[in-house]
CSV table of C-alpha atoms in Angstrom, one decimal:
chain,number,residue,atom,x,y,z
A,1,UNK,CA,142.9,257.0,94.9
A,2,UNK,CA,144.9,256.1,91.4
A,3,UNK,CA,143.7,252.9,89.8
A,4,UNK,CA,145.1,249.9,91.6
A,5,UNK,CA,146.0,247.3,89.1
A,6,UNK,CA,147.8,243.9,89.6
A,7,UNK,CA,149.1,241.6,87.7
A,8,UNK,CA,147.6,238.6,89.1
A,9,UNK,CA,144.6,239.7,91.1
A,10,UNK,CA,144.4,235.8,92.4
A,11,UNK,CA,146.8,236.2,94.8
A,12,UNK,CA,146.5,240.0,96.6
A,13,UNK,CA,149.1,241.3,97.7
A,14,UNK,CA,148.2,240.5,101.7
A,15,UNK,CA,148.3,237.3,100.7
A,16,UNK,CA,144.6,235.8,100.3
A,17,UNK,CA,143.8,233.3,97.7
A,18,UNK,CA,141.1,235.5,96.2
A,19,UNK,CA,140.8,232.6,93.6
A,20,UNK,CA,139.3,230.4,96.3
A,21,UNK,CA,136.9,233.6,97.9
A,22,UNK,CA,132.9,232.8,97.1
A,23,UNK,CA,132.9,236.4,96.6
A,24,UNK,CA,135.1,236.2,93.8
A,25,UNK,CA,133.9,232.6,92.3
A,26,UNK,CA,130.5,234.4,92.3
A,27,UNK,CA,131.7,236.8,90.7
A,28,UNK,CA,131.2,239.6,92.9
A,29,UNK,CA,134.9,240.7,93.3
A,30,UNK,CA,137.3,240.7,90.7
A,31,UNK,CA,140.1,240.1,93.2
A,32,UNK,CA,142.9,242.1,94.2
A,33,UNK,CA,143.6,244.8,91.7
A,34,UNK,CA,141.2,243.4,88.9
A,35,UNK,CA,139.4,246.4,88.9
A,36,UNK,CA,136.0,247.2,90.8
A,37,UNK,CA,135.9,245.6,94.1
A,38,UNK,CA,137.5,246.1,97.2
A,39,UNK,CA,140.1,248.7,96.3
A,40,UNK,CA,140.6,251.6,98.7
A,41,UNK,CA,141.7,248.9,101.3
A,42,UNK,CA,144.5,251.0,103.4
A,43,UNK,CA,146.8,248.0,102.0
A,44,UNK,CA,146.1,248.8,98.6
A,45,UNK,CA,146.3,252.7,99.4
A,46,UNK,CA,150.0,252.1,101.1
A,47,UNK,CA,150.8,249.5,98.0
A,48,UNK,CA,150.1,252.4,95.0
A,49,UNK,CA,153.0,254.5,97.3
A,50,UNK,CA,155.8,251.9,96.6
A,51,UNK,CA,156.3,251.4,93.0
A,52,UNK,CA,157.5,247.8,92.6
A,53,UNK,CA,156.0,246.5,95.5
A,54,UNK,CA,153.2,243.5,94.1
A,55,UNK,CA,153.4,241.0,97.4
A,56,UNK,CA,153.4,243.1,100.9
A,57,UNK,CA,156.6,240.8,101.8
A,58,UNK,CA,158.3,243.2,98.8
A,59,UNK,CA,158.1,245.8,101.2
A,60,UNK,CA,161.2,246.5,103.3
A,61,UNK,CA,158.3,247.4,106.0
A,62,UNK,CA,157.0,244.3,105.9
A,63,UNK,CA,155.3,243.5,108.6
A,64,UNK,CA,153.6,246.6,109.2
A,65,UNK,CA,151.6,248.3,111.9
A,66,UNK,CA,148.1,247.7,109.1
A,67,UNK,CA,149.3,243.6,109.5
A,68,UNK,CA,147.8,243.7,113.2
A,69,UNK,CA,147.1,240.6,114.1
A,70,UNK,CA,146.9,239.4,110.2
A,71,UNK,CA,145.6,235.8,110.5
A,72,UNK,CA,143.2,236.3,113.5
A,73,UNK,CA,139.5,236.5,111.9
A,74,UNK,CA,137.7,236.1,108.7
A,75,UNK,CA,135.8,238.2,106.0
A,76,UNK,CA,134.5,236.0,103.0
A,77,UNK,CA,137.3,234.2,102.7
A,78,UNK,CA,139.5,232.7,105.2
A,79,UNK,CA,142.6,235.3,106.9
A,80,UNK,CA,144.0,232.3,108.4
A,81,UNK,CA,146.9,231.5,106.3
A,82,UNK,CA,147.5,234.6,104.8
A,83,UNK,CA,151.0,235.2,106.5
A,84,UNK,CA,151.9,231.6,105.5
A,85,UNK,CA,150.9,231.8,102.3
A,86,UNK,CA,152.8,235.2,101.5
A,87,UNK,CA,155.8,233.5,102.9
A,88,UNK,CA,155.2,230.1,100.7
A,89,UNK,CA,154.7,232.5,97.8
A,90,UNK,CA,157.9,234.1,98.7
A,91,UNK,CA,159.6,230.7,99.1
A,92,UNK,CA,158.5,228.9,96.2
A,93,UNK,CA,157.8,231.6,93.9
A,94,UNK,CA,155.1,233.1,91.8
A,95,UNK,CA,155.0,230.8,89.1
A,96,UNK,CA,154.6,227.7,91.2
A,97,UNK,CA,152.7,229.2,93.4
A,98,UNK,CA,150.4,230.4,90.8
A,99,UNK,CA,150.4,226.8,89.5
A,100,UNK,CA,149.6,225.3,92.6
A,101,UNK,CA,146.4,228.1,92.8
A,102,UNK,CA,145.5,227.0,89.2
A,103,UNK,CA,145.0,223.5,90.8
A,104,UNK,CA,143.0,224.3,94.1
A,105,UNK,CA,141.2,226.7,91.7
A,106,UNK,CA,140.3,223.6,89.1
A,107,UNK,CA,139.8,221.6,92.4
A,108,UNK,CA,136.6,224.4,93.6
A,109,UNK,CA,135.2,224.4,90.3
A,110,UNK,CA,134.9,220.4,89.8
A,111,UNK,CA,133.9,220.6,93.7
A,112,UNK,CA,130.9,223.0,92.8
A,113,UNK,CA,129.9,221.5,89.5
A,114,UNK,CA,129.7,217.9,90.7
A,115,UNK,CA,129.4,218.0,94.4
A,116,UNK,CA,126.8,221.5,95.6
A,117,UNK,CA,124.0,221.1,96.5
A,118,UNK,CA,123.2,224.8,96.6
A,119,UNK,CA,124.2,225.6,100.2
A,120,UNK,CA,128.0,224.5,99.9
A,121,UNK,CA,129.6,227.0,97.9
A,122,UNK,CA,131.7,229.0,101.0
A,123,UNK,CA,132.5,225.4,103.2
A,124,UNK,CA,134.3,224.4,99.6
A,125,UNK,CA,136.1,227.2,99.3
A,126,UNK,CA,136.8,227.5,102.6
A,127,UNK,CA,137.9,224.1,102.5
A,128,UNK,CA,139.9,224.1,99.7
A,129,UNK,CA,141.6,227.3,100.7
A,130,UNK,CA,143.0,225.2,103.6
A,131,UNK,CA,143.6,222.1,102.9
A,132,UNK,CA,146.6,221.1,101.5
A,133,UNK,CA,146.7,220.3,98.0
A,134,UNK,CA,148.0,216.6,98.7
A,135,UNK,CA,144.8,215.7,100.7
A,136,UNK,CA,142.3,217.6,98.0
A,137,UNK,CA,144.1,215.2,95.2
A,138,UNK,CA,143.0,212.3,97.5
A,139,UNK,CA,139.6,213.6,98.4
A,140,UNK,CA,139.3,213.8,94.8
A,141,UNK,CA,140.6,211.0,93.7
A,142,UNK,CA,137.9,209.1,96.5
A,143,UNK,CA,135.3,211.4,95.1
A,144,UNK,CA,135.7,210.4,91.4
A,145,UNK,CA,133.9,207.4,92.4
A,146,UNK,CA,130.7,208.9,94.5
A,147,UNK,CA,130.1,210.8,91.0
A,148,UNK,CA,129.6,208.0,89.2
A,149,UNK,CA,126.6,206.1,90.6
A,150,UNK,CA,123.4,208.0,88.8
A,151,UNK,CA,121.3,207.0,91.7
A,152,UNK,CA,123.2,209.1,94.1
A,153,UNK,CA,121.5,213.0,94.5
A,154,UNK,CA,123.5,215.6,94.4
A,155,UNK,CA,122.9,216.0,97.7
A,156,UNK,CA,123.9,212.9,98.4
A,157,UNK,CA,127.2,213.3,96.8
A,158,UNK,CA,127.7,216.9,98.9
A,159,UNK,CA,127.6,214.8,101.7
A,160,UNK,CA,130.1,212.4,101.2
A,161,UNK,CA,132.6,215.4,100.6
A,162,UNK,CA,131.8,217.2,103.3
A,163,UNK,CA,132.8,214.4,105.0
A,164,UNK,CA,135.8,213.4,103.4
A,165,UNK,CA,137.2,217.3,103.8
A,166,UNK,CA,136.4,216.9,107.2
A,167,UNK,CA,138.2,213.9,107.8
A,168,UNK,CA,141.0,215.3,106.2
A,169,UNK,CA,140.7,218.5,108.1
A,170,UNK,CA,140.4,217.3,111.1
A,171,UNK,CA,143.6,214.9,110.7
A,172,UNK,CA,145.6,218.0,110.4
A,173,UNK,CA,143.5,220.0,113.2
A,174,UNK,CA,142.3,222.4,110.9
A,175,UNK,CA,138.6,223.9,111.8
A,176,UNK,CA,136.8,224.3,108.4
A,177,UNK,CA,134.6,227.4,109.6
A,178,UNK,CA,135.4,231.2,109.4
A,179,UNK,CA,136.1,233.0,112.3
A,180,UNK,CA,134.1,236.4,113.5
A,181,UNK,CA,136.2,239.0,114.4
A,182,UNK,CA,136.2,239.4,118.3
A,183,UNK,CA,133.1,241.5,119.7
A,184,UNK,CA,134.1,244.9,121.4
A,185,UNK,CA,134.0,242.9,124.7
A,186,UNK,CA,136.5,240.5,123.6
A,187,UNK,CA,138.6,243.0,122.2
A,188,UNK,CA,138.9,244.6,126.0
């Protein structure tokens, strides 16, 4: 397969946020197109086929029979919004979209500096990935003032976010866990 390169490999081109992926903030992946990783994807493969094409929704195929049910389970990172999220990116274009990903991104890392206890890492960027960005402003805004007692552990202070995110997430019925693919039963 030819080198797959991207522009900006924090967004692929399916439409993940691989800036929010724990694969990718530990730096296991260098996202979409950043070189070693997850490259011989069969979107990738299809993408290096149609010059010009950097977001699928480029594609005048778009949706596409390797989009089957797009949104329906999760690898690292959530799938769940991907489909929104290419159609946000669409909407309100790269640059503000990219802006808005710079914040969520600057969101995760305060939320892993300040706020893990060592076993958080995926529910924040899971969390972060979902939420929308007016709620994380809040939940930060209410978490600038956990950090400041030095008596509080760390843990402590993982706790109280945790619990804010879920307050927030469940106000807007959003499940902040990943989803397993469906077994070969299911899938019957």
């Amino acid at each position: 397969m030819q080198p797959f390169i991207r522009q900006n490999p924090r967004f692929s081109l399916c439409g993940l946020n691989c800036a929010l992926c724990p694969m990718n903030v530990g730096h296991y992946c260098p996202g979409c197109g950043g070189g070693a990783g997850n490259q011989p994807c069969a979107i990738a493969r299809c993408a290096n086929q149609r010059p010009g094409v950097e977001y699928c929704y480029q594609c005048d195929q778009f949706p596409c029979e390797k989009y089957p049910e797009i949104d329906r389970a999760d690898s690292f990172i959530t799938y769940r919004n991907r489909s929104r999220d290419l159609e946000k990116h669409r909407r309100i274009g790269e640059s503000a979209y990219e802006t808005e990903l710079n914040e969520k991104s600057s969101i995760l890392a305060v939320l892993l500096d300040r706020f893990n206890d060592g076993r958080r890492k995926s529910f924040f960027c899971l969390a972060v990935n979902l939420l929308e960005l007016e709620d994380l402003r809040s939940i930060m805004r209410e978490l600038d003032t956990v950090d400041r007692p030095l008596d509080w552990t760390v843990k402590e202070r993982a706790q109280v976010a945790v619990r804010k995110m879920k307050a927030a997430a469940d106000k807007r019925g959003i499940a902040l866990i990943l989803r397993k693919a469906p077994g070969k039963d299911e899938r019957e």
